[in-house]
């Protein structure tokens, strides 16, 4: 898992590439804690470069949403590849998150 962050105006754009799996959960937690120090109105996760996501990866996205809700920030998932989109739909994340193509 690799990521870049661009914070502009009231939005954080996060591009994640590689595999979003259990292997990276500690790194993700540290990244998320740092990211959420920037209390912005929305966190936009660009998933277009995610090759694979497992149940732990889904949980990581859910944790981001739960933590952001504490200060009423939105979490948006953008451009997931088809295999990632299917995982999001199976997990009913399309009911929990805004998912943009």
mmCIF file with all atom_site columns, C-alpha atoms in Angstrom:
data_model
loop_
_atom_site.group_PDB
_atom_site.id
_atom_site.type_symbol
_atom_site.label_atom_id
_atom_site.label_alt_id
_atom_site.label_comp_id
_atom_site.label_asym_id
_atom_site.label_entity_id
_atom_site.label_seq_id
_atom_site.pdbx_PDB_ins_code
_atom_site.Cartn_x
_atom_site.Cartn_y
_atom_site.Cartn_z
_atom_site.occupancy
_atom_site.B_iso_or_equiv
_atom_site.pdbx_formal_charge
_atom_site.auth_seq_id
_atom_site.auth_comp_id
_atom_site.auth_asym_id
_atom_site.auth_atom_id
_atom_site.pdbx_PDB_model_num
ATOM 1   C CA . UNK A 1 1   ? 0.000   0.000  0.000   1.00 0.00 ? 1   UNK A CA 1
ATOM 2   C CA . UNK A 1 2   ? 1.263   3.420  -0.954  1.00 0.00 ? 2   UNK A CA 1
ATOM 3   C CA . UNK A 1 3   ? -0.548  6.706  -0.574  1.00 0.00 ? 3   UNK A CA 1
ATOM 4   C CA . UNK A 1 4   ? -0.323  10.393 -1.341  1.00 0.00 ? 4   UNK A CA 1
ATOM 5   C CA . UNK A 1 5   ? -2.300  13.162 0.319   1.00 0.00 ? 5   UNK A CA 1
ATOM 6   C CA . UNK A 1 6   ? -3.224  16.570 -1.067  1.00 0.00 ? 6   UNK A CA 1
ATOM 7   C CA . UNK A 1 7   ? -5.042  18.917 1.303   1.00 0.00 ? 7   UNK A CA 1
ATOM 8   C CA . UNK A 1 8   ? -6.636  21.919 -0.332  1.00 0.00 ? 8   UNK A CA 1
ATOM 9   C CA . UNK A 1 9   ? -9.398  24.219 0.841   1.00 0.00 ? 9   UNK A CA 1
ATOM 10  C CA . UNK A 1 10  ? -11.662 22.078 3.025   1.00 0.00 ? 10  UNK A CA 1
ATOM 11  C CA . UNK A 1 11  ? -10.854 18.718 1.443   1.00 0.00 ? 11  UNK A CA 1
ATOM 12  C CA . UNK A 1 12  ? -8.211  16.008 1.716   1.00 0.00 ? 12  UNK A CA 1
ATOM 13  C CA . UNK A 1 13  ? -7.617  13.951 -1.421  1.00 0.00 ? 13  UNK A CA 1
ATOM 14  C CA . UNK A 1 14  ? -5.995  10.621 -0.638  1.00 0.00 ? 14  UNK A CA 1
ATOM 15  C CA . UNK A 1 15  ? -4.743  8.390  -3.453  1.00 0.00 ? 15  UNK A CA 1
ATOM 16  C CA . UNK A 1 16  ? -4.123  4.811  -2.382  1.00 0.00 ? 16  UNK A CA 1
ATOM 17  C CA . UNK A 1 17  ? -2.272  2.368  -4.624  1.00 0.00 ? 17  UNK A CA 1
ATOM 18  C CA . UNK A 1 18  ? -1.327  -1.275 -4.298  1.00 0.00 ? 18  UNK A CA 1
ATOM 19  C CA . UNK A 1 19  ? -3.000  -3.762 -1.991  1.00 0.00 ? 19  UNK A CA 1
ATOM 20  C CA . UNK A 1 20  ? -5.226  -2.633 0.889   1.00 0.00 ? 20  UNK A CA 1
ATOM 21  C CA . UNK A 1 21  ? -4.873  -5.671 3.147   1.00 0.00 ? 21  UNK A CA 1
ATOM 22  C CA . UNK A 1 22  ? -4.266  -6.788 6.719   1.00 0.00 ? 22  UNK A CA 1
ATOM 23  C CA . UNK A 1 23  ? -0.531  -6.639 6.094   1.00 0.00 ? 23  UNK A CA 1
ATOM 24  C CA . UNK A 1 24  ? -0.751  -2.832 6.088   1.00 0.00 ? 24  UNK A CA 1
ATOM 25  C CA . UNK A 1 25  ? -3.193  -2.287 8.971   1.00 0.00 ? 25  UNK A CA 1
ATOM 26  C CA . UNK A 1 26  ? -0.593  -0.828 11.371  1.00 0.00 ? 26  UNK A CA 1
ATOM 27  C CA . UNK A 1 27  ? 0.821   1.503  8.732   1.00 0.00 ? 27  UNK A CA 1
ATOM 28  C CA . UNK A 1 28  ? -2.725  2.537  7.778   1.00 0.00 ? 28  UNK A CA 1
ATOM 29  C CA . UNK A 1 29  ? -3.659  3.289  11.401  1.00 0.00 ? 29  UNK A CA 1
ATOM 30  C CA . UNK A 1 30  ? -0.647  5.590  11.785  1.00 0.00 ? 30  UNK A CA 1
ATOM 31  C CA . UNK A 1 31  ? -1.411  7.240  8.440   1.00 0.00 ? 31  UNK A CA 1
ATOM 32  C CA . UNK A 1 32  ? -5.066  7.709  9.381   1.00 0.00 ? 32  UNK A CA 1
ATOM 33  C CA . UNK A 1 33  ? -4.262  9.202  12.788  1.00 0.00 ? 33  UNK A CA 1
ATOM 34  C CA . UNK A 1 34  ? -1.983  11.771 11.115  1.00 0.00 ? 34  UNK A CA 1
ATOM 35  C CA . UNK A 1 35  ? -4.468  12.461 8.327   1.00 0.00 ? 35  UNK A CA 1
ATOM 36  C CA . UNK A 1 36  ? -7.370  13.101 10.679  1.00 0.00 ? 36  UNK A CA 1
ATOM 37  C CA . UNK A 1 37  ? -5.405  15.769 12.518  1.00 0.00 ? 37  UNK A CA 1
ATOM 38  C CA . UNK A 1 38  ? -6.298  17.863 9.459   1.00 0.00 ? 38  UNK A CA 1
ATOM 39  C CA . UNK A 1 39  ? -9.930  18.408 10.309  1.00 0.00 ? 39  UNK A CA 1
ATOM 40  C CA . UNK A 1 40  ? -11.384 19.105 6.891   1.00 0.00 ? 40  UNK A CA 1
ATOM 41  C CA . UNK A 1 41  ? -14.941 18.777 5.606   1.00 0.00 ? 41  UNK A CA 1
ATOM 42  C CA . UNK A 1 42  ? -14.277 15.776 3.380   1.00 0.00 ? 42  UNK A CA 1
ATOM 43  C CA . UNK A 1 43  ? -11.797 12.979 2.887   1.00 0.00 ? 43  UNK A CA 1
ATOM 44  C CA . UNK A 1 44  ? -11.814 11.710 -0.694  1.00 0.00 ? 44  UNK A CA 1
ATOM 45  C CA . UNK A 1 45  ? -10.159 8.314  -1.099  1.00 0.00 ? 45  UNK A CA 1
ATOM 46  C CA . UNK A 1 46  ? -9.124  7.708  -4.721  1.00 0.00 ? 46  UNK A CA 1
ATOM 47  C CA . UNK A 1 47  ? -9.071  3.920  -5.001  1.00 0.00 ? 47  UNK A CA 1
ATOM 48  C CA . UNK A 1 48  ? -8.299  3.754  -8.730  1.00 0.00 ? 48  UNK A CA 1
ATOM 49  C CA . UNK A 1 49  ? -4.829  2.347  -8.023  1.00 0.00 ? 49  UNK A CA 1
ATOM 50  C CA . UNK A 1 50  ? -5.945  -0.298 -5.523  1.00 0.00 ? 50  UNK A CA 1
ATOM 51  C CA . UNK A 1 51  ? -5.202  -3.733 -6.984  1.00 0.00 ? 51  UNK A CA 1
ATOM 52  C CA . UNK A 1 52  ? -6.834  -5.773 -4.230  1.00 0.00 ? 52  UNK A CA 1
ATOM 53  C CA . UNK A 1 53  ? -8.781  -5.222 -1.015  1.00 0.00 ? 53  UNK A CA 1
ATOM 54  C CA . UNK A 1 54  ? -9.538  -7.822 1.664   1.00 0.00 ? 54  UNK A CA 1
ATOM 55  C CA . UNK A 1 55  ? -11.862 -7.724 4.668   1.00 0.00 ? 55  UNK A CA 1
ATOM 56  C CA . UNK A 1 56  ? -9.217  -5.937 6.743   1.00 0.00 ? 56  UNK A CA 1
ATOM 57  C CA . UNK A 1 57  ? -8.921  -3.305 4.010   1.00 0.00 ? 57  UNK A CA 1
ATOM 58  C CA . UNK A 1 58  ? -12.685 -2.830 4.101   1.00 0.00 ? 58  UNK A CA 1
ATOM 59  C CA . UNK A 1 59  ? -12.435 -2.432 7.858   1.00 0.00 ? 59  UNK A CA 1
ATOM 60  C CA . UNK A 1 60  ? -9.761  0.225  7.439   1.00 0.00 ? 60  UNK A CA 1
ATOM 61  C CA . UNK A 1 61  ? -12.073 2.285  5.239   1.00 0.00 ? 61  UNK A CA 1
ATOM 62  C CA . UNK A 1 62  ? -14.866 1.866  7.770   1.00 0.00 ? 62  UNK A CA 1
ATOM 63  C CA . UNK A 1 63  ? -12.610 3.086  10.581  1.00 0.00 ? 63  UNK A CA 1
ATOM 64  C CA . UNK A 1 64  ? -11.815 6.204  8.536   1.00 0.00 ? 64  UNK A CA 1
ATOM 65  C CA . UNK A 1 65  ? -15.524 6.906  8.180   1.00 0.00 ? 65  UNK A CA 1
ATOM 66  C CA . UNK A 1 66  ? -16.242 6.358  11.868  1.00 0.00 ? 66  UNK A CA 1
ATOM 67  C CA . UNK A 1 67  ? -13.387 8.606  12.979  1.00 0.00 ? 67  UNK A CA 1
ATOM 68  C CA . UNK A 1 68  ? -14.286 11.340 10.476  1.00 0.00 ? 68  UNK A CA 1
ATOM 69  C CA . UNK A 1 69  ? -17.917 11.333 11.616  1.00 0.00 ? 69  UNK A CA 1
ATOM 70  C CA . UNK A 1 70  ? -16.785 12.516 15.054  1.00 0.00 ? 70  UNK A CA 1
ATOM 71  C CA . UNK A 1 71  ? -16.286 15.971 13.527  1.00 0.00 ? 71  UNK A CA 1
ATOM 72  C CA . UNK A 1 72  ? -18.981 15.665 10.834  1.00 0.00 ? 72  UNK A CA 1
ATOM 73  C CA . UNK A 1 73  ? -16.603 15.113 7.925   1.00 0.00 ? 73  UNK A CA 1
ATOM 74  C CA . UNK A 1 74  ? -17.621 13.128 4.862   1.00 0.00 ? 74  UNK A CA 1
ATOM 75  C CA . UNK A 1 75  ? -15.646 10.163 3.530   1.00 0.00 ? 75  UNK A CA 1
ATOM 76  C CA . UNK A 1 76  ? -16.024 9.539  -0.195  1.00 0.00 ? 76  UNK A CA 1
ATOM 77  C CA . UNK A 1 77  ? -14.650 6.551  -2.101  1.00 0.00 ? 77  UNK A CA 1
ATOM 78  C CA . UNK A 1 78  ? -13.689 7.405  -5.665  1.00 0.00 ? 78  UNK A CA 1
ATOM 79  C CA . UNK A 1 79  ? -12.967 5.406  -8.808  1.00 0.00 ? 79  UNK A CA 1
ATOM 80  C CA . UNK A 1 80  ? -12.637 1.888  -7.402  1.00 0.00 ? 80  UNK A CA 1
ATOM 81  C CA . UNK A 1 81  ? -11.595 -0.690 -10.019 1.00 0.00 ? 81  UNK A CA 1
ATOM 82  C CA . UNK A 1 82  ? -14.263 -3.271 -10.840 1.00 0.00 ? 82  UNK A CA 1
ATOM 83  C CA . UNK A 1 83  ? -12.891 -5.974 -8.513  1.00 0.00 ? 83  UNK A CA 1
ATOM 84  C CA . UNK A 1 84  ? -12.699 -3.490 -5.619  1.00 0.00 ? 84  UNK A CA 1
ATOM 85  C CA . UNK A 1 85  ? -16.171 -2.123 -6.412  1.00 0.00 ? 85  UNK A CA 1
ATOM 86  C CA . UNK A 1 86  ? -17.576 -5.669 -6.233  1.00 0.00 ? 86  UNK A CA 1
ATOM 87  C CA . UNK A 1 87  ? -16.044 -6.136 -2.772  1.00 0.00 ? 87  UNK A CA 1
ATOM 88  C CA . UNK A 1 88  ? -17.508 -2.805 -1.656  1.00 0.00 ? 88  UNK A CA 1
ATOM 89  C CA . UNK A 1 89  ? -20.947 -3.831 -2.920  1.00 0.00 ? 89  UNK A CA 1
ATOM 90  C CA . UNK A 1 90  ? -20.812 -7.318 -1.369  1.00 0.00 ? 90  UNK A CA 1
ATOM 91  C CA . UNK A 1 91  ? -19.962 -5.665 1.961   1.00 0.00 ? 91  UNK A CA 1
ATOM 92  C CA . UNK A 1 92  ? -22.866 -3.205 1.409   1.00 0.00 ? 92  UNK A CA 1
ATOM 93  C CA . UNK A 1 93  ? -20.441 -0.287 1.537   1.00 0.00 ? 93  UNK A CA 1
ATOM 94  C CA . UNK A 1 94  ? -22.484 1.329  -1.220  1.00 0.00 ? 94  UNK A CA 1
ATOM 95  C CA . UNK A 1 95  ? -25.139 1.839  1.487   1.00 0.00 ? 95  UNK A CA 1
ATOM 96  C CA . UNK A 1 96  ? -22.635 3.334  3.952   1.00 0.00 ? 96  UNK A CA 1
ATOM 97  C CA . UNK A 1 97  ? -20.334 5.426  1.741   1.00 0.00 ? 97  UNK A CA 1
ATOM 98  C CA . UNK A 1 98  ? -20.728 7.701  -1.222  1.00 0.00 ? 98  UNK A CA 1
ATOM 99  C CA . UNK A 1 99  ? -18.953 5.854  -4.031  1.00 0.00 ? 99  UNK A CA 1
ATOM 100 C CA . UNK A 1 100 ? -18.090 7.860  -7.130  1.00 0.00 ? 100 UNK A CA 1
ATOM 101 C CA . UNK A 1 101 ? -17.074 6.264  -10.437 1.00 0.00 ? 101 UNK A CA 1
#
